């Protein structure tokens, strides 16, 4: 991908797609069927001690109200700063993606019947090793086939 590809707004969508994870950011008063994830990324980056560009410091919603306004500002100082910021935080974005995936997999696996648990544990292991996440698998806790816990390394 390119640095320019870190900021896009696809035709027919009512949200910006930002960063390596195409994190969704809705304008004020617009929501859709997808979970908004860019604000959560910003919170994650702040908690990691990352300094956000000044225009992102206290913003709640996407500052562009439409795809048209987004692309009218594509070469504005704010958009350039946003792309530079997204490029500089690629590694942290990957960690954020992996953590979201881990949380989603944990939620999915906890409700699987025992017959599917071993296969899902193998998939979970592969994801952990691929992303280098601490923790290397799942195991059923004794006493309940519905409980799942992460095994820490």
Coordinates of C-alpha atoms in Angstrom, one line a residue:
X1 CA 0.0 0.0 0.0
X2 CA 0.9 3.6 -0.3
X3 CA 0.8 6.5 2.2
X4 CA -2.1 8.0 0.3
X5 CA -4.0 4.7 0.7
X6 CA -4.0 5.2 4.5
X7 CA -6.8 7.8 4.0
X8 CA -9.8 6.9 1.8
X9 CA -13.5 7.1 1.5
X10 CA -15.1 4.5 -0.8
X11 CA -17.9 5.3 -3.1
X12 CA -21.3 4.4 -1.7
X13 CA -20.1 4.5 1.9
X14 CA -20.9 7.1 4.6
X15 CA -17.6 6.8 6.4
X16 CA -13.9 7.4 6.0
X17 CA -11.6 4.3 6.1
X18 CA -8.3 5.1 7.7
X19 CA -5.0 3.4 8.5
X20 CA -3.8 -0.1 7.8
X21 CA -7.0 -1.7 9.2
X22 CA -9.3 0.6 7.2
X23 CA -10.7 1.8 10.5
X24 CA -14.2 3.2 10.1
X25 CA -14.9 6.8 11.1
X26 CA -18.4 8.2 10.8
X27 CA -19.2 11.9 10.5
X28 CA -21.6 13.3 13.2
X29 CA -25.2 12.3 12.7
X30 CA -24.2 9.4 10.4
X31 CA -24.0 5.9 11.5
X32 CA -24.2 2.6 9.7
X33 CA -24.2 -1.1 9.9
X34 CA -20.5 -1.3 10.8
X35 CA -18.8 -0.8 14.1
X36 CA -16.9 2.5 14.2
X37 CA -13.3 1.7 15.1
X38 CA -11.1 4.8 14.4
X39 CA -12.0 6.5 17.7
X40 CA -11.0 3.3 19.6
X41 CA -7.7 3.3 17.7
X42 CA -7.1 6.9 18.8
X43 CA -7.8 6.0 22.4
X44 CA -5.5 3.0 22.2
X45 CA -2.7 5.1 20.7
X46 CA -3.2 7.8 23.4
X47 CA -3.0 5.1 26.1
X48 CA 0.3 3.9 24.5
X49 CA 1.7 7.4 24.9
X50 CA 1.4 8.4 21.3
X51 CA 1.0 12.1 20.6
X52 CA -1.9 12.7 18.3
X53 CA -1.9 15.4 15.6
X54 CA -3.4 18.6 17.1
X55 CA -6.6 18.5 15.1
X56 CA -7.3 15.0 16.5
X57 CA -6.7 15.8 20.1
X58 CA -10.3 16.4 21.2
X59 CA -12.3 15.5 18.1
X60 CA -15.3 13.1 18.6
X61 CA -16.5 12.6 15.0
X62 CA -15.0 12.5 11.6
X63 CA -14.5 16.2 10.6
X64 CA -15.5 15.5 7.0
X65 CA -19.3 15.3 6.5
X66 CA -19.2 13.5 3.1
X67 CA -16.9 11.7 0.6
X68 CA -16.9 14.9 -1.4
X69 CA -15.7 17.1 1.5
X70 CA -13.1 14.4 2.4
X71 CA -11.6 14.5 -1.1
X72 CA -11.8 18.3 -1.3
X73 CA -9.4 18.3 1.7
X74 CA -7.2 15.4 0.5
X75 CA -4.1 17.6 0.3
X76 CA -4.9 19.9 3.3
X77 CA -2.4 20.2 6.1
X78 CA -4.7 18.2 8.4
X79 CA -5.0 15.3 5.9
X80 CA -1.3 15.3 5.3
X81 CA -0.7 15.2 9.0
X82 CA -3.2 12.4 9.4
X83 CA -1.5 10.3 6.7
X84 CA 1.9 10.9 8.3
X85 CA 0.5 10.0 11.7
X86 CA -1.1 6.8 10.3
X87 CA 2.2 5.9 8.5
X88 CA 4.2 6.4 11.7
X89 CA 1.9 4.3 13.8
X90 CA 1.6 1.3 11.5
X91 CA 3.1 -1.1 14.1
X92 CA 0.8 0.1 16.8
X93 CA -2.2 -0.2 14.5
X94 CA -1.2 -3.9 13.9
X95 CA -1.1 -4.5 17.6
X96 CA -4.5 -2.9 17.9
X97 CA -5.9 -5.1 15.2
X98 CA -4.4 -8.2 16.8
X99 CA -5.9 -7.3 20.2
X100 CA -9.4 -6.7 18.6
X101 CA -9.0 -10.1 16.9
X102 CA -8.0 -11.8 20.1
X103 CA -11.1 -10.3 21.9
X104 CA -13.4 -11.4 19.0
X105 CA -12.0 -14.9 18.9
X106 CA -12.3 -15.2 22.7
X107 CA -16.0 -14.2 22.5
X108 CA -16.6 -16.6 19.6
X109 CA -14.8 -19.6 21.1
X110 CA -16.3 -19.4 24.6
X111 CA -19.7 -20.4 23.2
X112 CA -18.6 -23.2 20.9
X113 CA -19.6 -26.8 21.7
X114 CA -16.8 -29.1 22.8
X115 CA -16.7 -30.8 19.4
X116 CA -15.5 -27.6 17.8
X117 CA -13.2 -26.4 20.6
X118 CA -10.1 -28.2 19.6
X119 CA -10.2 -26.8 16.0
X120 CA -10.9 -23.3 17.3
X121 CA -8.0 -23.6 19.7
X122 CA -5.7 -24.5 16.9
X123 CA -6.9 -21.4 14.9
X124 CA -6.5 -19.3 18.0
X125 CA -2.9 -20.6 18.4
X126 CA -2.1 -19.7 14.8
X127 CA -3.4 -16.2 15.2
X128 CA -1.3 -15.7 18.4
X129 CA 1.9 -16.9 16.8
X130 CA 1.3 -15.0 13.6
X131 CA 0.8 -11.7 15.5
X132 CA 3.3 -12.4 18.3
X133 CA 0.6 -11.8 21.0
X134 CA 1.5 -12.8 24.5
X135 CA -0.5 -15.8 25.3
X136 CA -0.5 -18.9 23.2
X137 CA -3.8 -20.6 23.3
X138 CA -6.9 -21.6 25.1
X139 CA -7.9 -24.3 27.5
X140 CA -11.2 -25.3 29.0
X141 CA -11.3 -24.6 32.7
X142 CA -12.3 -27.5 34.9
X143 CA -15.9 -27.7 35.9
X144 CA -17.4 -25.9 32.9
X145 CA -17.1 -26.6 29.3
X146 CA -18.3 -23.1 28.5
X147 CA -15.5 -21.2 30.2
X148 CA -12.4 -20.2 28.2
X149 CA -9.2 -18.6 29.5
X150 CA -6.1 -17.3 27.8
X151 CA -2.9 -19.1 28.8
X152 CA -0.1 -16.5 29.4
X153 CA 3.4 -17.3 28.4

